[in-house]
Amino acid sequence: MRIKMVKLRMGGVSLPSRVLGDRAAPRFGDLRILDTDDQGLRRPVKLARLMEHDSQVIRETLIDPRILWCGDNRFTLTGFERIRNRHGETVEYAQSWLCEIDTSSPDPRPDTLRAAPYKDR
């Protein structure tokens, strides 16, 4: 599912709605939700991943996602974000994503099969 996502927390702290537009640039991509085994937690976990369009590159991951709200082509996912701090330690913060279904048409790919018309002088 193609979405536009904005993070609602920074370092586990909720961002006030008045600064969301200033500090949080929206990210675009494909949302995938899956079950996998987590070696660090030693248990199965559910993951929400924001992937680049038409690619296997993971841009963002949310651990144990839950839907809090849904309506008007938007929904809120909440869970945990795992990052490394400046000391190299793995830290998990509470995180929420405001997701909007991206209904815009994808960028058209250039047509490389057509040649420019021949012009005779």
Short mmCIF file of N, CA and C in Angstrom, two decimals:
data_model
loop_
_atom_site.label_atom_id
_atom_site.label_comp_id
_atom_site.label_asym_id
_atom_site.label_seq_id
_atom_site.Cartn_x
_atom_site.Cartn_y
_atom_site.Cartn_z
N MET A 1 0.85 -1.16 0.00
CA MET A 1 0.00 0.00 0.00
C MET A 1 0.90 1.23 0.00
N ARG A 2 0.69 2.12 -0.96
CA ARG A 2 1.49 3.35 -1.03
C ARG A 2 0.95 4.37 -0.02
N ILE A 3 1.85 4.92 0.80
CA ILE A 3 1.43 5.87 1.82
C ILE A 3 2.38 7.06 1.90
N LYS A 4 1.88 8.10 2.59
CA LYS A 4 2.70 9.24 3.02
C LYS A 4 2.70 9.16 4.53
N MET A 5 3.89 9.18 5.16
CA MET A 5 4.00 8.96 6.60
C MET A 5 4.71 10.12 7.26
N VAL A 6 4.21 10.51 8.43
CA VAL A 6 4.84 11.53 9.27
C VAL A 6 5.01 10.93 10.66
N LYS A 7 6.23 11.03 11.21
CA LYS A 7 6.47 10.56 12.58
C LYS A 7 5.90 11.58 13.56
N LEU A 8 5.20 11.08 14.59
CA LEU A 8 4.56 11.95 15.57
C LEU A 8 5.37 12.11 16.85
N ARG A 9 6.52 11.43 16.93
CA ARG A 9 7.37 11.52 18.12
C ARG A 9 8.82 11.69 17.70
N MET A 10 9.60 12.33 18.55
CA MET A 10 11.03 12.48 18.32
C MET A 10 11.73 12.04 19.60
N GLY A 11 12.49 10.94 19.53
CA GLY A 11 13.16 10.41 20.71
C GLY A 11 12.18 9.95 21.78
N GLY A 12 10.98 9.52 21.37
CA GLY A 12 9.97 9.05 22.31
C GLY A 12 9.07 10.14 22.85
N VAL A 13 9.36 11.41 22.53
CA VAL A 13 8.58 12.54 23.04
C VAL A 13 7.60 12.98 21.96
N SER A 14 6.31 13.12 22.33
CA SER A 14 5.29 13.56 21.37
C SER A 14 5.59 14.97 20.89
N LEU A 15 5.47 15.16 19.57
CA LEU A 15 5.64 16.50 19.01
C LEU A 15 4.30 17.22 19.04
N PRO A 16 4.29 18.48 19.47
CA PRO A 16 3.02 19.24 19.43
C PRO A 16 2.55 19.37 17.99
N SER A 17 1.25 19.35 17.78
CA SER A 17 0.71 19.40 16.42
C SER A 17 1.13 20.66 15.67
N ARG A 18 1.38 21.76 16.38
CA ARG A 18 1.75 23.01 15.71
C ARG A 18 3.16 22.96 15.10
N VAL A 19 4.02 22.04 15.56
CA VAL A 19 5.37 21.96 15.00
C VAL A 19 5.56 20.75 14.09
N LEU A 20 4.53 19.93 13.92
CA LEU A 20 4.68 18.75 13.08
C LEU A 20 5.08 19.12 11.65
N GLY A 21 4.48 20.15 11.12
CA GLY A 21 4.82 20.56 9.76
C GLY A 21 6.23 21.11 9.65
N ASP A 22 6.75 21.71 10.72
CA ASP A 22 8.08 22.32 10.68
C ASP A 22 9.19 21.27 10.82
N ARG A 23 9.04 20.35 11.76
CA ARG A 23 10.12 19.40 12.08
C ARG A 23 10.01 18.06 11.36
N ALA A 24 8.81 17.68 10.97
CA ALA A 24 8.61 16.34 10.44
C ALA A 24 8.27 16.40 8.96
N ALA A 25 9.24 16.11 8.13
CA ALA A 25 9.00 16.04 6.69
C ALA A 25 8.32 14.72 6.38
N PRO A 26 7.28 14.73 5.54
CA PRO A 26 6.62 13.47 5.21
C PRO A 26 7.55 12.55 4.42
N ARG A 27 7.37 11.27 4.62
CA ARG A 27 8.14 10.26 3.88
C ARG A 27 7.14 9.46 3.06
N PHE A 28 7.50 9.16 1.84
CA PHE A 28 6.63 8.41 0.93
C PHE A 28 7.21 7.02 0.71
N GLY A 29 6.34 6.03 0.57
CA GLY A 29 6.81 4.68 0.31
C GLY A 29 5.68 3.68 0.36
N ASP A 30 6.05 2.41 0.34
CA ASP A 30 5.09 1.31 0.42
C ASP A 30 5.08 0.76 1.83
N LEU A 31 3.90 0.63 2.42
CA LEU A 31 3.77 0.08 3.77
C LEU A 31 3.58 -1.43 3.68
N ARG A 32 4.41 -2.15 4.43
CA ARG A 32 4.30 -3.61 4.52
C ARG A 32 4.27 -3.98 6.00
N ILE A 33 3.34 -4.85 6.38
CA ILE A 33 3.24 -5.33 7.76
C ILE A 33 3.43 -6.84 7.73
N LEU A 34 4.34 -7.34 8.56
CA LEU A 34 4.68 -8.76 8.52
C LEU A 34 5.05 -9.27 9.90
N ASP A 35 5.02 -10.59 10.04
CA ASP A 35 5.48 -11.27 11.25
C ASP A 35 6.86 -11.85 10.98
N THR A 36 7.76 -11.73 11.95
CA THR A 36 9.11 -12.26 11.80
C THR A 36 9.66 -12.61 13.18
N ASP A 37 10.81 -13.28 13.22
CA ASP A 37 11.48 -13.59 14.48
C ASP A 37 12.50 -12.50 14.77
N ASP A 38 12.52 -12.01 16.00
CA ASP A 38 13.46 -10.99 16.41
C ASP A 38 14.53 -11.65 17.28
N GLN A 39 15.77 -11.65 16.81
CA GLN A 39 16.85 -12.29 17.57
C GLN A 39 17.15 -11.56 18.86
N GLY A 40 17.01 -10.22 18.87
CA GLY A 40 17.27 -9.46 20.09
C GLY A 40 16.24 -9.72 21.16
N LEU A 41 14.97 -9.79 20.77
CA LEU A 41 13.89 -10.03 21.73
C LEU A 41 13.63 -11.51 21.96
N ARG A 42 14.15 -12.37 21.08
CA ARG A 42 13.99 -13.82 21.17
C ARG A 42 12.53 -14.24 21.20
N ARG A 43 11.76 -13.62 20.30
CA ARG A 43 10.34 -13.95 20.17
C ARG A 43 9.85 -13.48 18.80
N PRO A 44 8.72 -14.01 18.36
CA PRO A 44 8.16 -13.50 17.12
C PRO A 44 7.61 -12.09 17.33
N VAL A 45 7.80 -11.22 16.36
CA VAL A 45 7.30 -9.85 16.45
C VAL A 45 6.61 -9.49 15.14
N LYS A 46 5.72 -8.52 15.23
CA LYS A 46 5.09 -7.94 14.06
C LYS A 46 5.85 -6.67 13.74
N LEU A 47 6.11 -6.43 12.45
CA LEU A 47 6.83 -5.24 12.01
C LEU A 47 6.01 -4.50 10.96
N ALA A 48 6.04 -3.19 11.03
CA ALA A 48 5.53 -2.34 9.95
C ALA A 48 6.76 -1.71 9.31
N ARG A 49 6.87 -1.83 7.99
CA ARG A 49 8.04 -1.29 7.30
C ARG A 49 7.59 -0.34 6.22
N LEU A 50 8.27 0.79 6.15
CA LEU A 50 8.08 1.73 5.05
C LEU A 50 9.21 1.46 4.07
N MET A 51 8.85 0.96 2.89
CA MET A 51 9.82 0.57 1.87
C MET A 51 9.81 1.61 0.75
N GLU A 52 10.94 1.75 0.06
CA GLU A 52 10.97 2.60 -1.12
C GLU A 52 10.07 1.98 -2.18
N HIS A 53 9.44 2.83 -3.01
CA HIS A 53 8.57 2.33 -4.08
C HIS A 53 9.36 1.42 -5.00
N ASP A 54 8.76 0.29 -5.36
CA ASP A 54 9.34 -0.66 -6.31
C ASP A 54 10.76 -1.07 -5.94
N SER A 55 11.02 -1.26 -4.64
CA SER A 55 12.35 -1.61 -4.18
C SER A 55 12.24 -2.43 -2.89
N GLN A 56 13.32 -3.06 -2.51
CA GLN A 56 13.38 -3.80 -1.25
C GLN A 56 14.12 -3.01 -0.17
N VAL A 57 14.38 -1.73 -0.40
CA VAL A 57 15.09 -0.88 0.55
C VAL A 57 14.13 -0.46 1.66
N ILE A 58 14.51 -0.76 2.92
CA ILE A 58 13.70 -0.41 4.08
C ILE A 58 14.09 0.98 4.55
N ARG A 59 13.12 1.91 4.60
CA ARG A 59 13.40 3.27 5.04
C ARG A 59 13.13 3.46 6.53
N GLU A 60 12.04 2.87 7.04
CA GLU A 60 11.66 2.99 8.45
C GLU A 60 11.05 1.68 8.91
N THR A 61 11.19 1.37 10.21
CA THR A 61 10.59 0.17 10.79
C THR A 61 9.93 0.52 12.11
N LEU A 62 8.75 -0.03 12.32
CA LEU A 62 8.00 0.13 13.56
C LEU A 62 7.75 -1.26 14.12
N ILE A 63 8.17 -1.49 15.38
CA ILE A 63 8.06 -2.80 16.02
C ILE A 63 6.73 -2.88 16.77
N ASP A 64 6.07 -4.03 16.71
CA ASP A 64 4.78 -4.27 17.36
C ASP A 64 3.75 -3.18 17.04
N PRO A 65 3.48 -2.94 15.74
CA PRO A 65 2.55 -1.85 15.39
C PRO A 65 1.10 -2.21 15.73
N ARG A 66 0.35 -1.19 16.10
CA ARG A 66 -1.09 -1.31 16.35
C ARG A 66 -1.77 -0.11 15.70
N ILE A 67 -2.96 -0.32 15.17
CA ILE A 67 -3.73 0.78 14.61
C ILE A 67 -4.51 1.44 15.74
N LEU A 68 -4.29 2.74 15.93
CA LEU A 68 -5.02 3.48 16.97
C LEU A 68 -6.26 4.16 16.43
N TRP A 69 -6.17 4.65 15.20
CA TRP A 69 -7.26 5.42 14.61
C TRP A 69 -7.23 5.20 13.11
N CYS A 70 -8.42 5.23 12.50
CA CYS A 70 -8.52 5.07 11.05
C CYS A 70 -9.72 5.84 10.56
N GLY A 71 -9.56 6.59 9.48
CA GLY A 71 -10.66 7.33 8.87
C GLY A 71 -10.15 8.30 7.82
N ASP A 72 -11.01 8.61 6.84
CA ASP A 72 -10.70 9.60 5.80
C ASP A 72 -9.38 9.31 5.09
N ASN A 73 -9.14 8.06 4.70
CA ASN A 73 -7.90 7.65 4.01
C ASN A 73 -6.64 7.87 4.84
N ARG A 74 -6.79 8.00 6.15
CA ARG A 74 -5.65 8.16 7.05
C ARG A 74 -5.79 7.19 8.22
N PHE A 75 -4.65 6.87 8.84
CA PHE A 75 -4.66 6.03 10.04
C PHE A 75 -3.39 6.30 10.83
N THR A 76 -3.45 5.95 12.11
CA THR A 76 -2.30 6.12 12.99
C THR A 76 -1.83 4.75 13.46
N LEU A 77 -0.54 4.48 13.24
CA LEU A 77 0.10 3.28 13.76
C LEU A 77 0.96 3.68 14.95
N THR A 78 0.96 2.87 15.99
CA THR A 78 1.83 3.12 17.13
C THR A 78 2.61 1.85 17.43
N GLY A 79 3.81 2.03 17.97
CA GLY A 79 4.68 0.90 18.28
C GLY A 79 5.98 1.40 18.86
N PHE A 80 7.08 0.73 18.50
CA PHE A 80 8.40 1.10 19.01
C PHE A 80 9.38 1.25 17.86
N GLU A 81 10.24 2.24 17.99
CA GLU A 81 11.30 2.49 17.02
C GLU A 81 12.62 2.09 17.66
N ARG A 82 13.42 1.32 16.96
CA ARG A 82 14.71 0.86 17.48
C ARG A 82 15.83 1.61 16.75
N ILE A 83 16.69 2.28 17.52
CA ILE A 83 17.82 3.00 16.95
C ILE A 83 19.06 2.76 17.79
N ARG A 84 20.21 3.15 17.27
CA ARG A 84 21.45 3.11 18.04
C ARG A 84 21.75 4.51 18.52
N ASN A 85 22.07 4.63 19.82
CA ASN A 85 22.40 5.96 20.35
C ASN A 85 23.86 6.29 20.05
N ARG A 86 24.33 7.42 20.53
CA ARG A 86 25.70 7.86 20.21
C ARG A 86 26.77 6.97 20.85
N HIS A 87 26.39 6.15 21.81
CA HIS A 87 27.33 5.21 22.44
C HIS A 87 27.31 3.84 21.77
N GLY A 88 26.49 3.69 20.71
CA GLY A 88 26.39 2.42 20.01
C GLY A 88 25.44 1.42 20.63
N GLU A 89 24.70 1.85 21.65
CA GLU A 89 23.75 0.96 22.31
C GLU A 89 22.41 0.99 21.58
N THR A 90 21.73 -0.15 21.54
CA THR A 90 20.41 -0.22 20.92
C THR A 90 19.37 0.30 21.90
N VAL A 91 18.57 1.27 21.45
CA VAL A 91 17.55 1.90 22.28
C VAL A 91 16.22 1.82 21.55
N GLU A 92 15.14 1.56 22.30
CA GLU A 92 13.80 1.54 21.72
C GLU A 92 12.97 2.66 22.32
N TYR A 93 12.32 3.41 21.43
CA TYR A 93 11.46 4.52 21.83
C TYR A 93 10.04 4.25 21.37
N ALA A 94 9.08 4.78 22.10
CA ALA A 94 7.70 4.78 21.62
C ALA A 94 7.65 5.66 20.37
N GLN A 95 6.90 5.22 19.38
CA GLN A 95 6.79 5.98 18.14
C GLN A 95 5.39 5.80 17.58
N SER A 96 4.90 6.83 16.91
CA SER A 96 3.62 6.77 16.21
C SER A 96 3.81 7.35 14.82
N TRP A 97 3.14 6.74 13.86
CA TRP A 97 3.17 7.23 12.48
C TRP A 97 1.76 7.66 12.09
N LEU A 98 1.64 8.85 11.55
CA LEU A 98 0.40 9.27 10.92
C LEU A 98 0.55 8.94 9.44
N CYS A 99 -0.28 8.03 8.95
CA CYS A 99 -0.17 7.55 7.57
C CYS A 99 -1.38 8.01 6.77
N GLU A 100 -1.12 8.44 5.56
CA GLU A 100 -2.18 8.81 4.63
C GLU A 100 -1.99 7.99 3.36
N ILE A 101 -3.06 7.37 2.89
CA ILE A 101 -2.97 6.57 1.68
C ILE A 101 -2.66 7.49 0.52
N ASP A 102 -1.60 7.16 -0.22
CA ASP A 102 -1.14 7.99 -1.33
C ASP A 102 -1.94 7.61 -2.57
N THR A 103 -2.87 8.48 -2.95
CA THR A 103 -3.72 8.21 -4.11
C THR A 103 -3.20 8.87 -5.38
N SER A 104 -2.07 9.57 -5.28
CA SER A 104 -1.52 10.21 -6.48
C SER A 104 -0.98 9.14 -7.41
N SER A 105 -0.98 9.45 -8.68
CA SER A 105 -0.47 8.48 -9.65
C SER A 105 1.04 8.44 -9.56
N PRO A 106 1.63 7.27 -9.75
CA PRO A 106 3.09 7.17 -9.68
C PRO A 106 3.73 7.94 -10.83
N ASP A 107 4.98 8.34 -10.62
CA ASP A 107 5.69 9.06 -11.66
C ASP A 107 5.77 8.20 -12.91
N PRO A 108 5.40 8.77 -14.06
CA PRO A 108 5.50 7.96 -15.28
C PRO A 108 6.95 7.69 -15.62
N ARG A 109 7.20 6.46 -16.00
CA ARG A 109 8.56 6.09 -16.39
C ARG A 109 8.81 6.58 -17.80
N PRO A 110 10.03 7.02 -18.08
CA PRO A 110 10.30 7.50 -19.43
C PRO A 110 10.18 6.36 -20.45
N ASP A 111 9.62 6.69 -21.59
CA ASP A 111 9.45 5.71 -22.65
C ASP A 111 10.74 5.66 -23.45
N THR A 112 11.55 4.65 -23.20
CA THR A 112 12.86 4.55 -23.85
C THR A 112 12.79 3.81 -25.16
N LEU A 113 11.63 3.24 -25.50
CA LEU A 113 11.52 2.47 -26.73
C LEU A 113 11.21 3.35 -27.94
N ARG A 114 10.65 4.51 -27.70
CA ARG A 114 10.33 5.39 -28.81
C ARG A 114 11.53 6.23 -29.20
N ALA A 115 11.77 6.29 -30.47
CA ALA A 115 12.86 7.12 -30.98
C ALA A 115 12.28 8.46 -31.41
N ALA A 116 13.12 9.47 -31.44
CA ALA A 116 12.70 10.77 -31.91
C ALA A 116 12.38 10.68 -33.40
N PRO A 117 11.36 11.39 -33.86
CA PRO A 117 11.01 11.31 -35.28
C PRO A 117 12.16 11.81 -36.15
N TYR A 118 12.30 11.17 -37.29
CA TYR A 118 13.35 11.52 -38.23
C TYR A 118 12.94 12.76 -38.99
N LYS A 119 13.84 13.74 -39.05
CA LYS A 119 13.56 14.98 -39.78
C LYS A 119 14.47 15.04 -40.98
N ASP A 120 13.87 15.10 -42.14
CA ASP A 120 14.63 15.21 -43.38
C ASP A 120 14.77 16.68 -43.73
N ARG A 121 15.96 17.10 -44.08
CA ARG A 121 16.17 18.52 -44.40
C ARG A 121 15.80 18.82 -45.79
#
